[in-house]
């Protein structure tokens, strides 16, 4: 009985083999799970492959297979001379390459542009690598010292004064402008019966402000005259400015008790500035002046885009904080500023900055054409950045600020150390998206007679020595590749930074 019962639970036949599991790794697994996992994905894969075939293959054929790689003029890129179908005319790019990079910058002075590019790369690359130390010093050199050095390298010229002389000149020009404006308002008020008293009073108030500035100018003017009477006025002015600024920082830093660090830092910074002035010979006339109208090509594109990116971020932060301010005047001004600059196209801003900005500066004070465009682009982009940053600020819980207040932190420390770092981390994609858009929008500066990369490219098309049916397409393909490299690099680096900052949130 027991044997029969036991044998009924023992299988007499072998179990049939199970089918092999579906492969999910390797090339076959990738094709099965990502491209052909469902009928919809199969259809999308086929359509995408057809699009790539009809777009990518002809592009590669034009740029590489049928391209002409050597030649000295247009004859090398003509079909009748090549004896075959001709694609991209790369000898045209080789012949015009220096124009695409430097514009009309004098050939003998192009080493200054190359040196500026090298200094920018040397200072920027360590700043982008998280593991390298001394980020504070590196950031200070890149954002504060490098722009000054780059300006004198690219533009040339020297120094005819320093802080005290500059302040005196600006105040004198401003004093003359507001004094004339006040007297005109007072005269208009005296001749008007409707709103005359109001205009007259406003004019007299402005004239009084001009008188107060004149009193401030008296000792500064005396100091400037003594400096000009010295043998080397730049160094006397530099030393006097260093002493005044260092003493002010020493007093504001706490005086004898806690102000020594600020004093030493100020003296060290001025010592570095003095070394730069001596090495570049800025006290003896400096380098030959190259007018910005001769700049062009990739140089102008990088100058405009980098300056706009760097200058627009603090503008956007200030406007975003101002729009959330509890002070009505600051909040209304920030809202009006943002909505105004976001409501006009960039072309209008460039025209306004180029042709109308000089009307708002003191008499006798001129602004270079490139600087006007930089100011307009920085303000325009800053308005867009303000809304990105405001979105990040709204994502921060109120408890963060309340906890900081409970610890006794001031509003400035709470914003700088707790709220703003978290807000910027949230809006990295939006900020970089605006940066990429700005980098491409630099091509609009050609409207105000500034030749960026595309402007130099279009100017090169007028050369009859390279007039062929494929020259136009080759030039724009070359410019597109350059724009793609820079924009794609910014996109990938922003993704790296975003993943690094959000590593603590990974499960």
CSV table of C-alpha atoms in Angstrom, one decimal:
chain,number,residue,atom,x,y,z
A,1,UNK,CA,0.0,0.0,0.0
A,2,UNK,CA,2.7,2.4,0.9
A,3,UNK,CA,4.7,1.6,-2.3
A,4,UNK,CA,1.7,2.3,-4.5
A,5,UNK,CA,1.0,5.6,-2.7
A,6,UNK,CA,4.6,6.7,-3.0
A,7,UNK,CA,4.9,5.9,-6.7
A,8,UNK,CA,1.9,8.0,-7.5
A,9,UNK,CA,3.9,11.1,-6.6
A,10,UNK,CA,6.9,10.3,-8.7
A,11,UNK,CA,7.0,11.7,-12.2
A,12,UNK,CA,7.7,9.0,-14.8
A,13,UNK,CA,8.4,11.4,-17.8
A,14,UNK,CA,11.0,14.2,-18.2
A,15,UNK,CA,9.7,17.8,-18.0
A,16,UNK,CA,9.8,19.5,-21.4
A,17,UNK,CA,12.3,22.2,-22.0
A,18,UNK,CA,11.3,25.8,-21.3
A,19,UNK,CA,11.8,28.5,-24.0
A,20,UNK,CA,14.9,30.6,-23.6
A,21,UNK,CA,14.3,33.9,-21.8
A,22,UNK,CA,14.1,37.0,-24.0
A,23,UNK,CA,17.5,38.7,-24.3
A,24,UNK,CA,17.5,42.2,-22.8
A,25,UNK,CA,21.2,43.0,-23.0
A,26,UNK,CA,23.6,43.8,-25.9
A,27,UNK,CA,22.7,45.0,-29.4
A,28,UNK,CA,19.9,42.4,-29.9
A,29,UNK,CA,18.4,43.2,-26.5
A,30,UNK,CA,18.5,47.0,-27.2
A,31,UNK,CA,16.8,46.5,-30.6
A,32,UNK,CA,14.1,44.2,-29.1
A,33,UNK,CA,13.3,46.4,-26.0
A,34,UNK,CA,13.9,49.9,-27.4
A,35,UNK,CA,13.1,49.9,-31.1
A,36,UNK,CA,10.9,46.9,-31.9
A,37,UNK,CA,9.1,46.3,-28.6
A,38,UNK,CA,5.6,47.1,-29.9
A,39,UNK,CA,3.9,47.8,-33.3
A,40,UNK,CA,3.9,51.5,-32.6
A,41,UNK,CA,7.7,51.5,-31.8
A,42,UNK,CA,8.3,49.5,-35.0
A,43,UNK,CA,6.5,52.1,-37.1
A,44,UNK,CA,8.3,55.0,-35.4
A,45,UNK,CA,11.7,53.2,-35.9
A,46,UNK,CA,11.0,52.7,-39.6
A,47,UNK,CA,9.9,56.3,-40.1
A,48,UNK,CA,12.9,57.7,-38.2
A,49,UNK,CA,15.3,55.5,-40.2
A,50,UNK,CA,13.8,56.8,-43.5
A,51,UNK,CA,14.2,60.4,-42.3
A,52,UNK,CA,17.8,59.8,-41.4
A,53,UNK,CA,18.4,58.1,-44.7
A,54,UNK,CA,17.0,61.0,-46.7
A,55,UNK,CA,18.6,63.8,-44.6
A,56,UNK,CA,21.8,62.5,-43.0
A,57,UNK,CA,23.1,60.5,-46.0
A,58,UNK,CA,22.8,63.5,-48.5
A,59,UNK,CA,24.4,65.8,-45.9
A,60,UNK,CA,27.4,63.5,-45.4
A,61,UNK,CA,27.7,63.1,-49.1
A,62,UNK,CA,27.7,66.8,-49.6
A,63,UNK,CA,30.1,67.6,-46.7
A,64,UNK,CA,32.6,64.7,-47.1
A,65,UNK,CA,32.2,62.4,-50.1
A,66,UNK,CA,31.6,64.9,-52.9
A,67,UNK,CA,33.5,67.7,-51.2
A,68,UNK,CA,36.5,69.5,-52.7
A,69,UNK,CA,39.4,69.6,-50.2
A,70,UNK,CA,42.2,71.5,-52.1
A,71,UNK,CA,42.3,74.5,-54.4
A,72,UNK,CA,43.3,78.1,-54.6
A,73,UNK,CA,40.3,79.7,-56.2
A,74,UNK,CA,36.8,79.1,-57.4
A,75,UNK,CA,37.9,77.0,-60.3
A,76,UNK,CA,38.6,74.0,-58.1
A,77,UNK,CA,35.0,73.9,-56.9
A,78,UNK,CA,33.3,74.0,-60.3
A,79,UNK,CA,31.7,70.9,-61.7
A,80,UNK,CA,33.2,71.3,-65.2
A,81,UNK,CA,36.7,71.5,-63.8
A,82,UNK,CA,36.3,68.7,-61.2
A,83,UNK,CA,34.7,66.4,-63.7
A,84,UNK,CA,32.2,65.1,-61.2
A,85,UNK,CA,29.4,66.4,-58.9
A,86,UNK,CA,30.9,68.9,-56.5
A,87,UNK,CA,29.8,69.1,-52.9
A,88,UNK,CA,31.2,71.4,-50.2
A,89,UNK,CA,34.0,73.8,-51.2
A,90,UNK,CA,36.3,73.5,-48.2
A,91,UNK,CA,39.2,75.5,-49.9
A,92,UNK,CA,36.9,78.5,-49.5
A,93,UNK,CA,36.7,77.9,-45.7
A,94,UNK,CA,40.5,77.5,-45.6
A,95,UNK,CA,41.0,80.8,-47.5
A,96,UNK,CA,38.6,82.8,-45.4
A,97,UNK,CA,39.3,81.1,-42.0
A,98,UNK,CA,41.2,84.0,-40.5
A,99,UNK,CA,38.4,86.3,-41.5
A,100,UNK,CA,35.8,84.0,-39.8
A,101,UNK,CA,37.9,84.1,-36.6
A,102,UNK,CA,39.3,87.6,-36.4
A,103,UNK,CA,37.1,89.7,-38.8
A,104,UNK,CA,39.2,92.6,-40.0
A,105,UNK,CA,41.5,92.7,-37.0
A,106,UNK,CA,45.0,93.7,-38.1
A,107,UNK,CA,47.0,90.7,-38.9
A,108,UNK,CA,50.1,91.9,-37.1
A,109,UNK,CA,48.1,92.3,-33.9
A,110,UNK,CA,46.2,89.0,-34.0
A,111,UNK,CA,48.5,87.5,-31.4
A,112,UNK,CA,46.6,89.6,-28.9
A,113,UNK,CA,43.4,87.8,-29.8
A,114,UNK,CA,45.1,84.4,-29.6
A,115,UNK,CA,46.5,85.3,-26.2
A,116,UNK,CA,43.1,86.3,-25.0
A,117,UNK,CA,41.6,83.0,-26.1
A,118,UNK,CA,44.4,81.1,-24.3
A,119,UNK,CA,44.0,83.1,-21.1
A,120,UNK,CA,40.2,82.5,-21.2
A,121,UNK,CA,40.7,78.7,-21.6
A,122,UNK,CA,43.3,78.5,-18.9
A,123,UNK,CA,41.1,80.3,-16.4
A,124,UNK,CA,37.8,78.7,-17.4
A,125,UNK,CA,38.7,75.1,-17.6
A,126,UNK,CA,39.8,74.7,-14.0
A,127,UNK,CA,36.6,76.6,-13.0
A,128,UNK,CA,34.5,73.9,-14.8
A,129,UNK,CA,36.3,70.9,-13.2
A,130,UNK,CA,34.7,70.4,-9.7
A,131,UNK,CA,37.6,68.5,-8.1
A,132,UNK,CA,40.2,71.2,-8.6
A,133,UNK,CA,40.9,73.5,-5.6
A,134,UNK,CA,41.0,77.3,-5.2
A,135,UNK,CA,37.7,77.9,-6.9
A,136,UNK,CA,37.3,81.3,-5.2
A,137,UNK,CA,40.6,82.6,-6.5
A,138,UNK,CA,40.0,81.1,-9.9
A,139,UNK,CA,36.5,82.7,-10.1
A,140,UNK,CA,37.9,86.1,-9.0
A,141,UNK,CA,40.6,86.0,-11.7
A,142,UNK,CA,38.1,85.0,-14.4
A,143,UNK,CA,35.2,87.3,-13.6
A,144,UNK,CA,37.1,90.3,-12.3
A,145,UNK,CA,40.7,90.4,-13.5
A,146,UNK,CA,40.4,88.7,-16.9
A,147,UNK,CA,37.8,91.2,-18.4
A,148,UNK,CA,40.1,94.1,-17.7
A,149,UNK,CA,43.2,92.3,-19.1
A,150,UNK,CA,41.1,91.1,-22.2
A,151,UNK,CA,39.9,94.7,-22.8
A,152,UNK,CA,43.4,96.1,-23.0
A,153,UNK,CA,44.7,93.2,-25.0
A,154,UNK,CA,41.9,93.4,-27.6
A,155,UNK,CA,41.3,97.1,-27.7
A,156,UNK,CA,44.8,98.4,-26.8
A,157,UNK,CA,45.6,101.8,-25.4
A,158,UNK,CA,46.9,102.8,-22.0
A,159,UNK,CA,45.9,104.6,-18.8
A,160,UNK,CA,45.9,108.3,-18.4
A,161,UNK,CA,44.6,108.1,-14.9
A,162,UNK,CA,43.1,105.8,-12.2
A,163,UNK,CA,40.4,105.9,-9.6
A,164,UNK,CA,40.5,109.4,-8.3
A,165,UNK,CA,40.9,111.0,-11.8
A,166,UNK,CA,38.1,108.8,-13.2
A,167,UNK,CA,35.7,109.7,-10.4
A,168,UNK,CA,36.4,113.3,-10.8
A,169,UNK,CA,35.8,113.2,-14.6
A,170,UNK,CA,32.5,111.3,-14.2
A,171,UNK,CA,31.2,113.6,-11.5
A,172,UNK,CA,32.3,116.7,-13.5
A,173,UNK,CA,30.5,115.5,-16.6
A,174,UNK,CA,27.4,114.5,-14.6
A,175,UNK,CA,27.4,117.8,-12.8
A,176,UNK,CA,27.5,119.8,-16.0
A,177,UNK,CA,24.7,117.8,-17.5
A,178,UNK,CA,22.3,118.0,-14.6
A,179,UNK,CA,23.2,121.7,-14.1
A,180,UNK,CA,22.2,122.5,-17.7
A,181,UNK,CA,19.1,120.4,-17.4
A,182,UNK,CA,18.0,122.1,-14.2
A,183,UNK,CA,18.5,125.5,-15.6
A,184,UNK,CA,16.4,124.6,-18.7
A,185,UNK,CA,13.6,123.3,-16.6
A,186,UNK,CA,13.6,126.4,-14.5
A,187,UNK,CA,13.5,128.6,-17.6
A,188,UNK,CA,10.7,126.5,-19.0
A,189,UNK,CA,8.8,126.8,-15.8
A,190,UNK,CA,9.2,130.5,-15.7
A,191,UNK,CA,7.8,130.8,-19.2
A,192,UNK,CA,4.9,128.5,-18.6
A,193,UNK,CA,1.7,129.4,-16.7
A,194,UNK,CA,0.1,126.0,-16.3
A,195,UNK,CA,2.7,123.8,-14.7
A,196,UNK,CA,5.3,126.5,-14.5
A,197,UNK,CA,5.8,126.5,-10.7
A,198,UNK,CA,6.4,122.7,-10.6
A,199,UNK,CA,8.9,122.8,-13.4
A,200,UNK,CA,10.6,125.8,-11.9
A,201,UNK,CA,10.9,124.1,-8.5
A,202,UNK,CA,12.2,120.9,-10.0
A,203,UNK,CA,14.8,122.8,-12.0
A,204,UNK,CA,16.0,124.7,-8.9
A,205,UNK,CA,16.2,121.4,-7.0
A,206,UNK,CA,18.4,119.9,-9.8
A,207,UNK,CA,20.6,123.0,-9.8
A,208,UNK,CA,21.0,122.6,-6.0
A,209,UNK,CA,22.1,119.0,-6.5
A,210,UNK,CA,24.6,120.3,-9.0
A,211,UNK,CA,26.0,122.8,-6.5
A,212,UNK,CA,26.4,120.0,-3.9
A,213,UNK,CA,28.3,117.9,-6.4
A,214,UNK,CA,30.5,120.9,-7.1
A,215,UNK,CA,31.4,121.1,-3.4
A,216,UNK,CA,32.4,117.4,-3.5
A,217,UNK,CA,34.4,118.0,-6.7
A,218,UNK,CA,36.6,120.7,-5.1
A,219,UNK,CA,39.0,118.4,-3.1
A,220,UNK,CA,38.9,115.8,-5.8
A,221,UNK,CA,39.8,118.4,-8.4
A,222,UNK,CA,42.7,119.6,-6.3
A,223,UNK,CA,43.9,116.0,-5.9
A,224,UNK,CA,43.6,115.5,-9.7
A,225,UNK,CA,45.7,118.6,-10.4
A,226,UNK,CA,48.4,117.5,-8.0
A,227,UNK,CA,48.4,114.0,-9.7
A,228,UNK,CA,48.8,115.6,-13.1
A,229,UNK,CA,51.6,117.7,-11.9
A,230,UNK,CA,53.5,114.6,-10.8
A,231,UNK,CA,56.2,112.9,-13.0
A,232,UNK,CA,54.2,109.7,-13.5
A,233,UNK,CA,50.6,110.6,-12.9
A,234,UNK,CA,49.2,107.1,-13.4
A,235,UNK,CA,51.2,105.6,-10.6
A,236,UNK,CA,50.6,108.5,-8.2
A,237,UNK,CA,46.8,108.3,-9.0
A,238,UNK,CA,47.0,104.5,-8.5
A,239,UNK,CA,48.8,104.7,-5.2
A,240,UNK,CA,46.4,107.4,-3.9
A,241,UNK,CA,43.4,105.3,-5.0
A,242,UNK,CA,44.8,102.2,-3.3
A,243,UNK,CA,45.3,104.0,0.0
A,244,UNK,CA,41.8,105.6,0.0
A,245,UNK,CA,40.0,102.3,-0.9
A,246,UNK,CA,42.0,100.2,1.5
A,247,UNK,CA,41.4,102.6,4.4
A,248,UNK,CA,37.7,102.7,3.6
A,249,UNK,CA,37.5,98.9,3.6
A,250,UNK,CA,39.6,98.8,6.7
A,251,UNK,CA,37.1,101.0,8.6
A,252,UNK,CA,34.0,99.3,7.2
A,253,UNK,CA,35.6,95.9,8.1
A,254,UNK,CA,35.7,96.8,11.8
A,255,UNK,CA,38.8,98.9,12.1
A,256,UNK,CA,41.7,97.8,14.3
A,257,UNK,CA,39.7,94.8,15.7
A,258,UNK,CA,38.5,93.0,12.6
A,259,UNK,CA,39.5,95.1,9.6
A,260,UNK,CA,43.0,93.8,9.0
A,261,UNK,CA,41.8,91.0,6.7
A,262,UNK,CA,40.0,93.4,4.4
A,263,UNK,CA,43.0,95.7,4.4
A,264,UNK,CA,45.4,93.0,3.4
A,265,UNK,CA,43.1,91.7,0.7
A,266,UNK,CA,42.6,95.1,-0.7
A,267,UNK,CA,46.4,95.8,-0.8
A,268,UNK,CA,47.0,92.4,-2.4
A,269,UNK,CA,44.4,93.1,-5.2
A,270,UNK,CA,45.9,96.5,-5.9
A,271,UNK,CA,49.4,95.0,-6.0
A,272,UNK,CA,48.2,92.5,-8.6
A,273,UNK,CA,46.6,95.4,-10.6
A,274,UNK,CA,49.9,97.3,-10.4
A,275,UNK,CA,51.8,94.3,-11.8
A,276,UNK,CA,49.4,94.0,-14.7
A,277,UNK,CA,49.8,97.7,-15.5
A,278,UNK,CA,53.6,97.4,-15.4
A,279,UNK,CA,53.8,94.2,-17.5
A,280,UNK,CA,51.4,95.5,-20.2
A,281,UNK,CA,53.0,98.9,-20.2
A,282,UNK,CA,49.6,100.7,-19.7
A,283,UNK,CA,51.4,103.6,-18.0
A,284,UNK,CA,53.4,104.2,-21.1
A,285,UNK,CA,50.6,104.1,-23.7
A,286,UNK,CA,50.1,100.4,-23.8
A,287,UNK,CA,49.4,98.4,-27.0
A,288,UNK,CA,48.3,100.0,-30.3
A,289,UNK,CA,44.6,100.8,-30.4
A,290,UNK,CA,42.4,98.5,-32.5
A,291,UNK,CA,38.9,100.0,-33.0
A,292,UNK,CA,36.0,97.7,-32.3
A,293,UNK,CA,34.7,98.4,-35.8
A,294,UNK,CA,37.6,96.2,-37.0
A,295,UNK,CA,36.6,93.3,-34.7
A,296,UNK,CA,34.6,90.5,-36.2
A,297,UNK,CA,34.0,86.8,-36.7
A,298,UNK,CA,34.1,84.4,-33.8
A,299,UNK,CA,35.9,87.0,-31.7
A,300,UNK,CA,32.8,89.2,-31.7
A,301,UNK,CA,30.5,86.3,-31.2
A,302,UNK,CA,32.4,85.1,-28.1
A,303,UNK,CA,32.8,88.6,-26.7
A,304,UNK,CA,29.1,89.4,-27.0
A,305,UNK,CA,27.8,86.0,-25.8
A,306,UNK,CA,30.2,85.6,-22.9
A,307,UNK,CA,29.7,89.2,-21.7
A,308,UNK,CA,25.9,88.8,-22.0
A,309,UNK,CA,25.9,85.5,-20.1
A,310,UNK,CA,28.1,86.7,-17.3
A,311,UNK,CA,26.5,90.2,-17.0
A,312,UNK,CA,22.9,89.0,-17.3
A,313,UNK,CA,23.0,86.6,-14.4
A,314,UNK,CA,23.5,89.2,-11.6
A,315,UNK,CA,21.0,91.4,-13.3
A,316,UNK,CA,18.4,88.6,-13.3
A,317,UNK,CA,19.1,87.7,-9.7
A,318,UNK,CA,18.7,91.4,-8.6
A,319,UNK,CA,15.4,91.7,-10.6
A,320,UNK,CA,14.0,88.4,-9.3
A,321,UNK,CA,14.7,89.4,-5.7
A,322,UNK,CA,13.3,92.9,-6.4
A,323,UNK,CA,10.1,91.4,-7.8
A,324,UNK,CA,9.6,89.5,-4.6
A,325,UNK,CA,10.6,92.5,-2.4
A,326,UNK,CA,8.2,93.8,0.3
A,327,UNK,CA,9.1,97.4,-0.6
A,328,UNK,CA,6.5,98.5,-3.2
A,329,UNK,CA,8.8,100.9,-5.1
A,330,UNK,CA,11.4,98.2,-5.7
A,331,UNK,CA,8.8,95.6,-6.6
A,332,UNK,CA,7.0,98.0,-9.1
A,333,UNK,CA,10.3,99.0,-10.7
A,334,UNK,CA,11.4,95.4,-11.1
A,335,UNK,CA,8.1,94.3,-12.6
A,336,UNK,CA,8.1,97.3,-15.0
A,337,UNK,CA,11.7,96.6,-16.0
A,338,UNK,CA,11.1,92.9,-16.7
A,339,UNK,CA,7.8,93.4,-18.6
A,340,UNK,CA,9.3,96.2,-20.7
A,341,UNK,CA,12.4,94.4,-21.8
A,342,UNK,CA,10.5,91.1,-22.4
A,343,UNK,CA,7.9,93.0,-24.4
A,344,UNK,CA,10.3,94.3,-27.1
A,345,UNK,CA,12.3,92.2,-29.6
A,346,UNK,CA,16.1,92.1,-29.3
A,347,UNK,CA,16.5,93.9,-32.6
A,348,UNK,CA,14.7,96.9,-31.1
A,349,UNK,CA,16.9,96.7,-28.1
A,350,UNK,CA,20.0,96.8,-30.2
A,351,UNK,CA,18.8,99.8,-32.2
A,352,UNK,CA,17.8,101.6,-29.0
A,353,UNK,CA,21.2,100.8,-27.3
A,354,UNK,CA,23.2,101.8,-30.4
A,355,UNK,CA,21.5,105.1,-31.4
A,356,UNK,CA,19.6,106.3,-28.3
A,357,UNK,CA,21.8,105.3,-25.4
A,358,UNK,CA,24.3,108.1,-26.1
A,359,UNK,CA,21.5,110.6,-25.5
A,360,UNK,CA,21.3,109.6,-21.8
A,361,UNK,CA,25.0,109.9,-20.9
A,362,UNK,CA,26.7,113.1,-19.7
A,363,UNK,CA,28.0,115.7,-22.2
A,364,UNK,CA,31.3,114.8,-23.7
A,365,UNK,CA,31.1,111.2,-22.6
A,366,UNK,CA,31.1,108.7,-25.5
A,367,UNK,CA,30.3,104.9,-25.4
A,368,UNK,CA,31.8,102.6,-27.9
A,369,UNK,CA,29.4,100.9,-30.4
A,370,UNK,CA,30.2,97.4,-29.2
A,371,UNK,CA,29.8,98.4,-25.5
A,372,UNK,CA,26.3,99.8,-26.3
A,373,UNK,CA,25.3,96.5,-27.8
A,374,UNK,CA,26.7,94.6,-24.8
A,375,UNK,CA,24.7,96.8,-22.4
A,376,UNK,CA,21.5,96.2,-24.4
A,377,UNK,CA,22.0,92.5,-24.6
A,378,UNK,CA,22.8,92.2,-20.9
A,379,UNK,CA,19.7,94.1,-19.9
A,380,UNK,CA,17.5,92.2,-22.3
A,381,UNK,CA,18.8,88.8,-21.3
A,382,UNK,CA,18.7,89.8,-17.6
A,383,UNK,CA,14.9,90.3,-17.8
A,384,UNK,CA,14.4,86.7,-19.0
A,385,UNK,CA,16.8,85.3,-16.4
A,386,UNK,CA,14.9,87.1,-13.7
A,387,UNK,CA,11.8,85.0,-14.5
A,388,UNK,CA,13.8,81.8,-14.5
A,389,UNK,CA,15.3,82.6,-11.2
A,390,UNK,CA,12.0,83.7,-9.7
A,391,UNK,CA,10.6,80.3,-10.6
A,392,UNK,CA,13.4,78.7,-8.6
A,393,UNK,CA,12.8,81.0,-5.7
A,394,UNK,CA,9.1,80.1,-5.6
A,395,UNK,CA,10.1,76.4,-5.4
A,396,UNK,CA,11.9,76.9,-2.1
A,397,UNK,CA,9.7,76.1,0.9
A,398,UNK,CA,9.0,79.0,3.3
A,399,UNK,CA,10.4,76.9,6.1
A,400,UNK,CA,13.9,77.4,4.8
A,401,UNK,CA,13.8,81.1,5.4
A,402,UNK,CA,12.0,80.7,8.7
A,403,UNK,CA,14.6,78.2,9.9
A,404,UNK,CA,17.4,80.6,9.0
A,405,UNK,CA,15.6,83.4,10.8
A,406,UNK,CA,15.3,81.2,13.9
A,407,UNK,CA,19.1,80.7,13.8
A,408,UNK,CA,19.6,84.5,13.7
A,409,UNK,CA,20.7,84.9,10.1
A,410,UNK,CA,20.1,88.2,8.4
A,411,UNK,CA,18.1,88.4,5.1
A,412,UNK,CA,21.3,88.8,3.1
A,413,UNK,CA,22.9,85.7,4.6
A,414,UNK,CA,19.7,83.7,4.3
A,415,UNK,CA,19.4,84.7,0.6
A,416,UNK,CA,23.1,84.2,-0.3
A,417,UNK,CA,23.8,81.0,1.7
A,418,UNK,CA,20.5,79.1,1.8
A,419,UNK,CA,17.8,80.3,-0.6
A,420,UNK,CA,19.6,81.4,-3.7
A,421,UNK,CA,21.9,78.3,-4.1
A,422,UNK,CA,18.9,76.0,-3.9
A,423,UNK,CA,16.9,78.2,-6.3
A,424,UNK,CA,19.7,78.2,-8.9
A,425,UNK,CA,20.0,74.5,-8.7
A,426,UNK,CA,16.3,74.1,-9.6
A,427,UNK,CA,16.5,76.4,-12.7
A,428,UNK,CA,19.8,75.1,-14.3
A,429,UNK,CA,18.0,73.9,-17.4
A,430,UNK,CA,16.1,77.2,-17.9
A,431,UNK,CA,19.3,79.2,-17.4
A,432,UNK,CA,21.3,77.2,-19.8
A,433,UNK,CA,18.5,77.3,-22.3
A,434,UNK,CA,18.6,81.1,-22.2
A,435,UNK,CA,22.4,81.0,-22.5
A,436,UNK,CA,22.2,78.9,-25.6
A,437,UNK,CA,19.5,81.2,-27.1
A,438,UNK,CA,21.7,84.2,-26.4
A,439,UNK,CA,24.7,82.6,-28.0
A,440,UNK,CA,22.8,82.1,-31.2
A,441,UNK,CA,21.1,85.5,-31.0
A,442,UNK,CA,24.4,87.2,-31.2
A,443,UNK,CA,24.0,87.0,-35.0
A,444,UNK,CA,21.6,89.9,-34.7
A,445,UNK,CA,24.4,92.4,-33.9
A,446,UNK,CA,25.2,92.5,-37.6
A,447,UNK,CA,22.1,94.8,-37.9
A,448,UNK,CA,24.0,97.5,-36.0
A,449,UNK,CA,27.2,97.2,-38.1
A,450,UNK,CA,29.0,94.6,-35.9
A,451,UNK,CA,30.3,91.7,-37.9
A,452,UNK,CA,30.0,88.5,-35.8
A,453,UNK,CA,30.6,85.0,-37.2
A,454,UNK,CA,27.6,85.1,-39.5
A,455,UNK,CA,28.3,88.7,-40.5
A,456,UNK,CA,31.8,87.9,-41.5
A,457,UNK,CA,30.5,84.8,-43.4
A,458,UNK,CA,28.1,86.9,-45.4
A,459,UNK,CA,30.7,89.5,-46.1
A,460,UNK,CA,33.0,86.8,-47.5
A,461,UNK,CA,30.3,85.7,-50.0
A,462,UNK,CA,30.9,88.9,-51.9
A,463,UNK,CA,34.4,87.9,-52.9
A,464,UNK,CA,34.2,87.0,-56.7
A,465,UNK,CA,37.3,84.8,-56.4
A,466,UNK,CA,35.1,82.2,-54.5
A,467,UNK,CA,31.8,82.6,-56.2
A,468,UNK,CA,30.5,79.1,-56.9
A,469,UNK,CA,27.1,77.3,-56.6
A,470,UNK,CA,28.2,75.5,-53.4
A,471,UNK,CA,30.1,78.3,-51.6
A,472,UNK,CA,26.9,79.6,-49.8
A,473,UNK,CA,26.0,76.2,-48.5
A,474,UNK,CA,29.5,75.4,-47.4
A,475,UNK,CA,29.8,78.6,-45.4
A,476,UNK,CA,26.6,78.2,-43.6
A,477,UNK,CA,27.4,74.5,-42.9
A,478,UNK,CA,30.7,75.6,-41.4
A,479,UNK,CA,29.0,78.2,-39.2
A,480,UNK,CA,26.3,75.7,-38.2
A,481,UNK,CA,29.0,73.2,-37.0
A,482,UNK,CA,30.7,75.9,-34.9
A,483,UNK,CA,27.4,77.0,-33.3
A,484,UNK,CA,26.4,73.3,-32.7
A,485,UNK,CA,29.7,72.6,-30.9
A,486,UNK,CA,29.4,75.5,-28.5
A,487,UNK,CA,25.7,74.9,-27.8
A,488,UNK,CA,25.9,71.2,-27.5
A,489,UNK,CA,28.9,71.6,-25.1
A,490,UNK,CA,26.9,74.0,-22.9
A,491,UNK,CA,24.0,71.5,-22.9
A,492,UNK,CA,26.1,68.5,-21.9
A,493,UNK,CA,28.0,70.4,-19.2
A,494,UNK,CA,24.7,71.7,-17.7
A,495,UNK,CA,23.4,68.2,-17.6
A,496,UNK,CA,26.6,67.1,-15.8
A,497,UNK,CA,26.3,69.9,-13.2
A,498,UNK,CA,22.6,69.1,-12.7
A,499,UNK,CA,23.3,65.4,-12.1
A,500,UNK,CA,26.1,66.3,-9.7
A,501,UNK,CA,24.0,68.7,-7.7
A,502,UNK,CA,21.1,66.4,-7.5
A,503,UNK,CA,23.1,63.3,-6.6
A,504,UNK,CA,21.7,63.3,-3.0
A,505,UNK,CA,18.2,62.8,-4.4
A,506,UNK,CA,19.0,59.6,-6.2
A,507,UNK,CA,17.4,56.5,-4.7
